[in-house]
XYZ file of C-alpha atoms in Angstrom:
557
model
C 128.453 125.660 61.164
C 126.817 122.215 61.363
C 123.962 123.632 63.392
C 123.563 126.489 60.895
C 123.464 124.050 57.964
C 120.892 121.885 59.712
C 118.769 124.927 60.412
C 119.036 126.019 56.763
C 117.948 122.564 55.574
C 114.987 122.720 57.930
C 114.029 126.157 56.626
C 114.333 124.883 53.044
C 112.013 121.988 53.835
C 109.503 124.319 55.485
C 109.665 126.637 52.489
C 108.964 123.679 50.235
C 106.103 122.628 52.486
C 104.500 126.053 52.306
C 104.514 125.868 48.495
C 102.656 122.557 48.530
C 98.965 122.614 47.679
C 98.344 119.558 49.831
C 99.716 120.692 53.179
C 98.764 123.806 55.180
C 101.909 125.509 56.577
C 100.670 126.222 60.099
C 102.615 125.808 63.344
C 101.088 122.405 64.086
C 102.328 121.046 60.751
C 105.838 122.286 61.417
C 105.721 120.615 64.813
C 104.484 117.414 63.168
C 107.358 117.616 60.667
C 109.917 117.589 63.481
C 108.768 114.102 64.444
C 109.955 112.829 61.026
C 113.456 114.328 61.142
C 116.564 112.231 61.685
C 118.556 113.766 64.555
C 121.795 112.999 62.696
C 121.218 114.496 59.220
C 118.258 116.713 60.225
C 116.378 115.565 57.127
C 113.155 113.585 56.800
C 113.858 109.899 57.451
C 115.117 107.718 54.619
C 114.778 104.004 55.363
C 114.053 104.580 59.068
C 115.400 102.069 61.584
C 114.853 101.913 65.326
C 117.498 101.362 67.991
C 116.751 99.297 71.139
C 116.335 102.533 73.138
C 113.398 103.501 70.897
C 114.928 106.313 68.801
C 114.748 106.416 65.010
C 117.469 107.195 62.447
C 118.109 106.869 58.730
C 119.692 103.495 57.974
C 122.634 105.184 56.276
C 123.104 107.726 59.106
C 123.204 105.186 61.911
C 125.563 102.893 59.998
C 127.865 105.833 59.312
C 127.836 106.771 63.012
C 128.667 103.268 64.148
C 131.160 102.345 61.433
C 132.731 98.965 62.110
C 132.594 99.201 65.910
C 131.095 96.304 67.855
C 130.118 98.442 70.825
C 127.675 101.115 69.715
C 125.571 103.830 71.326
C 122.480 105.851 70.419
C 123.527 109.178 68.797
C 120.530 110.866 70.449
C 120.374 109.656 74.090
C 123.909 108.164 74.215
C 122.652 104.821 75.612
C 125.360 102.192 75.073
C 124.632 98.759 73.535
C 126.899 95.896 74.594
C 126.120 94.089 71.348
C 125.782 95.775 67.972
C 122.012 95.801 67.237
C 120.750 94.149 64.079
C 119.106 96.944 62.118
C 116.008 96.467 59.979
C 113.955 99.104 58.217
C 110.749 99.839 60.104
C 108.461 99.481 57.101
C 105.291 100.555 58.921
C 106.922 103.749 60.141
C 108.418 104.317 56.697
C 104.937 104.280 55.196
C 103.910 106.952 57.686
C 106.986 108.991 56.700
C 106.247 108.493 53.010
C 102.663 109.571 53.597
C 103.952 112.692 55.315
C 106.317 113.390 52.422
C 103.497 113.061 49.955
C 101.136 115.318 51.917
C 103.801 117.917 52.632
C 105.084 118.115 49.066
C 108.436 116.627 50.023
C 107.773 113.391 48.125
C 109.454 113.557 44.720
C 108.949 111.084 41.834
C 112.179 109.226 42.478
C 110.727 105.660 42.199
C 111.325 104.280 38.703
C 110.000 101.224 36.933
C 112.026 98.010 37.403
C 110.792 96.501 34.091
C 111.763 99.364 31.779
C 114.763 98.802 29.529
C 116.765 101.879 28.633
C 115.172 105.100 29.937
C 113.120 104.105 32.935
C 109.662 105.591 33.444
C 108.140 106.816 36.694
C 106.646 103.918 38.632
C 102.914 103.833 39.333
C 102.578 100.768 41.575
C 104.681 98.114 43.255
C 103.690 94.433 43.233
C 104.559 92.823 46.540
C 104.214 89.301 45.140
C 106.356 89.944 42.053
C 108.695 92.173 44.028
C 108.666 94.616 41.124
C 107.868 98.295 40.819
C 105.995 99.013 37.561
C 105.233 102.020 35.398
C 101.815 102.562 33.807
C 102.422 100.461 30.682
C 104.055 97.548 32.489
C 101.324 97.662 35.120
C 98.700 97.229 32.410
C 100.561 94.148 31.131
C 100.789 92.827 34.677
C 97.075 93.272 35.280
C 96.140 91.632 31.993
C 97.667 88.351 33.137
C 94.944 86.379 34.901
C 97.259 84.609 37.343
C 98.724 87.949 38.476
C 95.435 89.746 39.167
C 95.364 88.507 42.759
C 98.772 89.970 43.501
C 98.959 92.743 46.119
C 99.654 96.170 44.597
C 100.818 99.112 46.713
C 102.107 102.640 46.129
C 105.445 102.646 44.301
C 108.338 102.018 46.629
C 111.974 102.715 46.063
C 113.059 99.832 48.285
C 110.401 97.220 47.711
C 112.586 94.543 49.286
C 112.053 96.202 52.654
C 108.364 95.313 52.382
C 109.195 91.634 52.078
C 109.726 89.493 55.186
C 113.418 88.674 55.086
C 112.824 85.427 56.957
C 109.856 83.985 55.077
C 110.095 85.924 51.787
C 106.431 86.859 52.033
C 104.801 90.309 51.819
C 104.684 92.228 55.106
C 100.903 92.545 55.059
C 100.327 92.565 58.803
C 101.182 94.746 61.777
C 101.914 93.265 65.223
C 100.478 95.479 67.938
C 102.436 93.659 70.628
C 105.859 94.171 69.037
C 104.940 97.317 67.063
C 106.398 95.984 63.836
C 105.396 94.577 60.440
C 104.868 90.835 59.903
C 103.967 88.412 57.134
C 101.318 85.700 57.281
C 103.881 83.037 58.183
C 105.140 85.207 61.073
C 101.717 84.936 62.720
C 102.250 81.217 63.287
C 105.943 81.479 64.232
C 107.578 84.540 65.770
C 104.286 86.382 66.358
C 102.150 83.435 67.301
C 99.229 84.440 69.568
C 100.163 88.109 69.100
C 97.575 90.728 68.290
C 98.005 91.345 64.552
C 95.998 93.514 62.172
C 96.338 94.471 58.486
C 99.313 96.743 58.000
C 97.050 99.566 56.767
C 95.104 99.418 60.047
C 98.355 99.388 62.018
C 99.619 102.398 60.107
C 96.309 104.146 60.781
C 96.701 103.418 64.489
C 100.252 104.766 64.414
C 99.060 107.926 62.689
C 96.262 108.337 65.233
C 98.739 107.836 68.079
C 101.120 110.346 66.508
C 98.297 112.834 66.128
C 97.280 112.227 69.736
C 100.877 112.663 70.864
C 101.113 115.774 68.727
C 97.995 117.189 70.392
C 99.452 116.408 73.826
C 102.767 117.997 72.881
C 101.003 121.084 71.548
C 99.008 121.314 74.793
C 102.239 120.958 76.775
C 103.723 123.766 74.698
C 100.680 125.960 75.339
C 100.782 125.146 79.057
C 104.431 126.089 79.222
C 103.922 129.238 77.169
C 101.150 130.204 79.577
C 103.405 129.409 82.523
C 106.112 131.615 81.014
C 103.535 134.365 80.554
C 102.359 133.944 84.162
C 105.939 134.022 85.448
C 106.737 137.136 83.420
C 103.528 138.732 84.668
C 104.478 137.864 88.244
C 107.937 139.375 87.718
C 106.412 142.520 86.202
C 103.918 142.738 89.048
C 106.707 142.190 91.563
C 108.735 144.946 89.882
C 105.773 147.347 90.010
C 105.076 146.470 93.646
C 108.754 146.950 94.483
C 108.744 150.364 92.799
C 105.630 151.311 94.750
C 107.172 150.065 97.997
C 110.349 152.062 97.297
C 108.298 155.159 96.492
C 106.271 154.767 99.683
C 109.418 154.133 101.748
C 111.142 157.199 100.302
C 108.017 159.231 100.988
C 107.893 158.093 104.622
C 111.611 158.591 105.197
C 111.520 162.020 103.524
C 108.589 163.072 105.682
C 110.363 161.687 108.737
C 113.562 163.587 107.919
C 111.565 166.800 107.506
C 109.858 166.149 110.811
C 113.252 165.533 112.461
C 114.615 168.738 110.952
C 111.610 170.677 112.229
C 111.946 169.055 115.638
C 115.670 169.796 115.674
C 115.018 173.461 114.887
C 112.329 173.603 117.544
C 114.636 171.920 120.065
C 117.466 174.381 119.374
C 115.043 177.279 119.624
C 113.637 176.030 122.933
C 117.113 175.379 124.320
C 118.311 178.852 123.261
C 115.276 180.424 124.900
C 115.883 178.361 128.038
C 119.544 179.444 128.051
C 118.635 183.106 127.655
C 116.056 182.823 130.418
C 118.649 181.166 132.657
C 121.130 183.924 131.876
C 118.543 186.627 132.698
C 117.650 184.861 135.931
C 121.350 184.579 136.829
C 121.917 188.273 136.134
C 119.009 189.247 138.411
C 120.214 186.940 141.186
C 123.802 188.144 140.891
C 122.673 191.783 141.026
C 120.602 191.091 144.136
C 123.451 189.176 145.738
C 125.891 191.978 144.961
C 123.521 194.484 146.563
C 123.340 192.354 149.699
C 127.131 191.958 149.697
C 127.489 195.742 149.543
C 125.105 196.163 152.439
C 126.870 193.454 154.455
C 130.295 195.053 153.819
C 128.962 198.369 155.033
C 127.671 196.697 158.238
C 131.000 194.887 158.630
C 132.826 198.233 158.493
C 130.518 199.735 161.088
C 130.977 196.782 163.407
C 134.736 196.952 162.976
C 134.755 200.635 163.960
C 132.465 200.177 166.958
C 134.544 197.328 168.263
C 137.388 199.868 168.859
C 135.390 202.916 169.892
C 135.902 204.647 173.251
C 132.569 206.412 172.989
C 130.636 204.123 175.248
C 127.557 206.293 175.242
C 127.285 206.119 171.450
C 127.895 202.350 171.563
C 125.054 201.900 173.991
C 122.742 203.928 171.737
C 123.326 201.993 168.501
C 124.088 198.578 169.945
C 120.498 197.234 169.700
C 120.328 197.954 165.953
C 123.799 196.623 165.140
C 123.834 193.456 167.200
C 121.192 191.851 164.967
C 122.252 190.532 161.436
C 120.974 192.689 158.596
C 117.838 191.507 156.709
C 118.815 189.384 153.695
C 117.232 186.709 151.446
C 117.533 182.998 152.130
C 119.641 181.708 149.230
C 119.758 178.080 150.350
C 117.173 176.650 147.888
C 117.860 179.056 145.061
C 119.785 177.757 142.025
C 119.829 177.822 138.225
C 118.523 174.584 136.614
C 121.163 173.044 134.278
C 120.182 173.236 130.622
C 121.302 169.623 130.123
C 118.575 168.434 132.503
C 115.980 170.524 130.748
C 117.121 169.353 127.300
C 116.568 165.708 128.251
C 112.935 166.428 129.000
C 112.616 168.404 125.792
C 114.210 165.629 123.732
C 111.902 163.070 125.298
C 108.920 165.210 124.388
C 110.221 165.675 120.840
C 110.870 161.942 120.442
C 107.378 161.210 121.648
C 105.978 163.590 119.039
C 108.234 162.076 116.383
C 107.068 158.580 117.248
C 103.472 159.703 116.958
C 104.171 161.380 113.613
C 106.080 158.337 112.378
C 103.238 155.995 113.328
C 100.775 158.218 111.488
C 103.011 158.406 108.410
C 103.516 154.638 108.383
C 99.777 153.984 108.595
C 99.073 156.573 105.907
C 101.746 155.081 103.641
C 100.484 151.566 104.346
C 96.941 152.611 103.481
C 98.110 154.171 100.217
C 99.936 150.957 99.380
C 97.064 148.586 100.052
C 94.588 150.828 98.212
C 96.401 149.711 95.046
C 94.727 146.319 95.544
C 91.215 147.769 95.417
C 88.558 145.532 93.838
C 85.073 146.355 92.579
C 82.664 144.873 95.125
C 78.959 144.408 94.315
C 76.418 143.020 96.752
C 75.029 139.549 96.004
C 71.230 139.725 96.186
C 71.024 135.919 96.402
C 72.724 136.039 99.816
C 70.800 139.000 101.310
C 68.453 138.522 104.272
C 64.811 139.087 103.196
C 64.581 142.326 105.227
C 67.607 143.893 103.572
C 67.009 146.346 100.738
C 69.731 146.577 98.083
C 70.161 149.447 95.636
C 69.806 148.762 91.919
C 73.563 149.058 91.385
C 74.286 146.670 94.254
C 76.418 149.227 96.110
C 74.097 150.122 99.046
C 72.210 148.124 101.642
C 69.684 149.197 104.285
C 67.491 147.317 106.744
C 63.755 147.424 106.131
C 61.037 146.555 108.604
C 59.151 144.320 106.192
C 60.286 140.857 105.197
C 60.339 140.528 101.431
C 59.022 137.440 99.669
C 62.286 136.112 98.263
C 63.164 132.585 97.146
C 65.155 130.684 99.722
C 68.421 129.141 98.668
C 71.501 127.721 100.434
C 73.386 131.003 99.937
C 70.807 133.270 101.641
C 70.975 134.351 105.309
C 67.540 133.490 106.720
C 67.694 134.934 110.266
C 70.663 137.335 110.511
C 70.531 140.579 108.503
C 73.687 140.013 106.442
C 74.734 140.106 102.797
C 77.921 139.097 100.946
C 79.787 140.457 97.959
C 79.278 138.626 94.668
C 82.900 137.766 93.993
C 85.026 135.538 96.201
C 88.824 135.497 96.421
C 91.011 132.436 96.934
C 94.468 133.971 96.506
C 96.413 137.218 96.407
C 95.412 140.529 97.981
C 92.245 142.603 97.784
C 90.845 145.750 99.378
C 87.495 147.538 99.514
C 85.968 150.527 101.337
C 82.489 151.025 102.795
C 80.863 154.175 104.143
C 79.400 153.800 107.655
C 78.489 157.459 108.254
C 75.477 158.248 110.512
C 75.087 154.650 111.629
C 74.864 153.491 115.228
C 75.482 149.797 114.466
C 77.191 147.935 111.613
C 79.296 144.845 110.795
C 82.030 144.883 108.121
C 84.771 142.392 107.165
C 85.248 139.140 105.263
C 83.966 135.579 105.709
C 84.769 132.191 104.245
C 82.403 130.605 101.750
C 81.205 127.755 103.998
C 79.932 129.889 106.919
C 76.620 129.011 108.530
C 73.919 131.178 106.950
C 70.898 129.638 108.598
C 69.453 130.020 112.082
C 69.055 132.862 114.541
C 72.414 132.548 116.254
C 75.629 132.892 114.266
C 78.821 133.182 116.297
C 81.095 135.806 114.774
C 84.600 134.413 115.307
C 87.546 133.508 113.062
C 87.098 129.876 114.124
C 83.638 129.987 112.509
C 84.905 131.799 109.409
C 84.231 135.444 110.329
C 86.900 138.182 110.355
C 84.886 141.322 111.083
C 84.794 144.565 113.073
C 81.477 145.795 114.517
C 79.902 148.912 116.056
C 77.311 148.652 118.815
C 75.310 151.266 120.759
C 76.743 154.119 118.719
C 80.182 154.152 120.369
C 81.305 150.615 121.200
C 83.717 149.174 118.618
C 84.742 145.508 118.758
C 86.975 143.169 116.768
C 85.228 139.785 116.724
C 88.385 137.850 117.541
C 86.715 135.309 119.847
C 86.488 136.611 122.527
C 85.642 140.124 121.246
C 88.311 142.824 121.621
C 87.094 146.268 122.704
C 88.712 148.894 120.477
C 89.714 152.381 121.588
C 89.370 154.721 118.615
C 90.341 158.380 118.657
C 87.706 159.301 116.088
C 84.382 157.906 114.978
C 85.055 156.239 111.588
C 83.014 157.551 108.660
C 84.488 155.161 106.108
C 86.307 151.893 106.789
C 88.667 150.001 104.511
C 89.148 146.216 104.596
C 92.383 144.664 103.308
C 93.100 140.923 102.900
C 96.404 139.205 102.135
C 95.284 135.607 101.500
C 98.699 133.938 101.533
C 99.880 135.988 104.531
C 96.739 135.111 106.512
C 96.023 138.786 107.233
C 92.803 140.813 107.511
C 93.223 144.504 108.424
C 90.582 147.185 108.957
C 91.347 150.924 108.635
C 89.698 154.272 109.275
C 90.077 155.722 105.778
C 89.424 159.400 106.500
C 91.622 159.674 109.592
C 94.241 157.442 107.897
C 94.503 155.250 110.986
C 94.610 151.538 111.741
C 91.631 149.994 113.543
C 92.487 146.289 113.930
C 94.288 143.364 112.253
C 93.609 139.622 112.363
C 97.060 138.071 111.893
C 98.393 134.530 111.532
C 95.177 133.212 109.999
C 95.020 130.184 107.699
C 92.701 130.510 104.703
C 91.691 127.411 102.735
C 88.444 128.574 101.097
C 87.200 131.503 99.088
C 86.749 134.697 101.122
C 83.818 137.043 100.498
C 83.260 140.684 101.585
C 80.713 140.746 104.423
C 78.205 143.475 105.363
C 75.461 143.952 107.908
C 73.654 147.303 108.308
C 72.020 145.840 111.473
C 68.444 146.676 112.496
C 66.804 150.065 111.958
C 66.339 150.650 115.690
C 63.351 152.942 115.167
C 65.078 154.823 112.306
C 68.082 155.633 114.527
C 70.183 153.302 112.388
C 68.451 153.770 109.028
C 71.490 155.092 107.134
C 72.770 152.669 104.473
C 76.094 150.929 104.234
C 77.598 152.201 100.973
C 80.395 150.487 99.055
C 82.574 153.404 97.965
C 84.952 153.705 95.021
C 88.564 153.692 96.219
C 90.689 156.735 95.515
C 94.134 155.311 94.595
C 96.253 158.318 95.510
């Protein structure tokens, strides 16, 4: 309830402020108002006093909080004071508060004339020397007295005594910069001797300037933190979107893999059934042949049994030569039926090999789809192009000409090697671009750091020198310039290559876009500078390599 009441009082004050013709009710003014609120009563300070810890309170509020206790603490920061501080109204700060009240419309004509008898009139000025607050008529009388004309007059004050030095009973006309408090003329030769003092009006002006400066700093801190909140929320939103994409891609890969497994399972069962049927047919044929031989052998066995007991020696002599030899039969020693289990192992291995190949392809395809979401619009930077390179008007194509153009030299331009960079550099995050390399026999594509050597005939293409590129030479030799170069074995001749960079991860990957395959990755790199897209169409080679390198729009499927 207390918090609600405080909030209501603050809203009432702001409402009053908005009705004032002297104070614009913008957010900065409301922020400025908060600096004049007592943390105890939540109202604009009345007779502000300062505690040793530097916090301000209304005189009445702080006395109420402390009561009669000897050991006191700050109601705001809770710092304890071993000895009860002696409280005095900070007159300089009170003038600032009063000025704020007047400008914001919170200042009400509550100061009345001390000289009026009966119904008191609204005071117009206060005389510091007379220690009186006077209305218009009494002020005229005061000013008409010659000896009083030199008295110091100020805006009417409700508590004029607070503007009098309690020690020397002199007007507090000065402000001590060293102690940040008001002082009288006598104070400058006693308590504030050798201190830096200025007229109180100048001191108040300095305090206002400092408050305004502090206000500006606070407002900037607020804006910085609001921006940080916005950046954090954006990062969370981006993370959420990336997570959703990753989940979608993962589901897509796993779904495709499950379908592939189901197809492979069906194919495996079909093959195994066919193998089983073939084995059964083979077994039937072998059994039939064996049974035929068994029948023939049984018949011979019967004949031999009969002849072994015959008394017809002449007949025995006639058929003996044909019966003493074993009948003609097949050699069944090496003949067997292969177990299906042995065959299935080979089949499964073949299926797994195909699945692995399919999985690798699906992973690469899914990975390529994912990184294509980081596509950036790359335009060639004419200020970096070698004089023999010809750029299209839209900055998307580059070819090598035979004639050196008359171009101004600058530190960014390659003077001996036929290279060109993209206009925009990247010092954080991820980015991706694609370039068509169709019908070319030589090309260089990748990224480089900003500080690479651009002058001279020999430039060593290695990561150590700031180059992360893949090249084609002699029409069919692909290399990753990894220092030393790595010869790449590609199944197909790339027609379009994609380059992906993850700055924080230290990763540069190159892909064959059309075949949806991975070409090469530079991993574990450490980037400390801006990275720029890098292109070289290489020399014409008698028009054999005249096709342009073309930066292509990325299809984010």
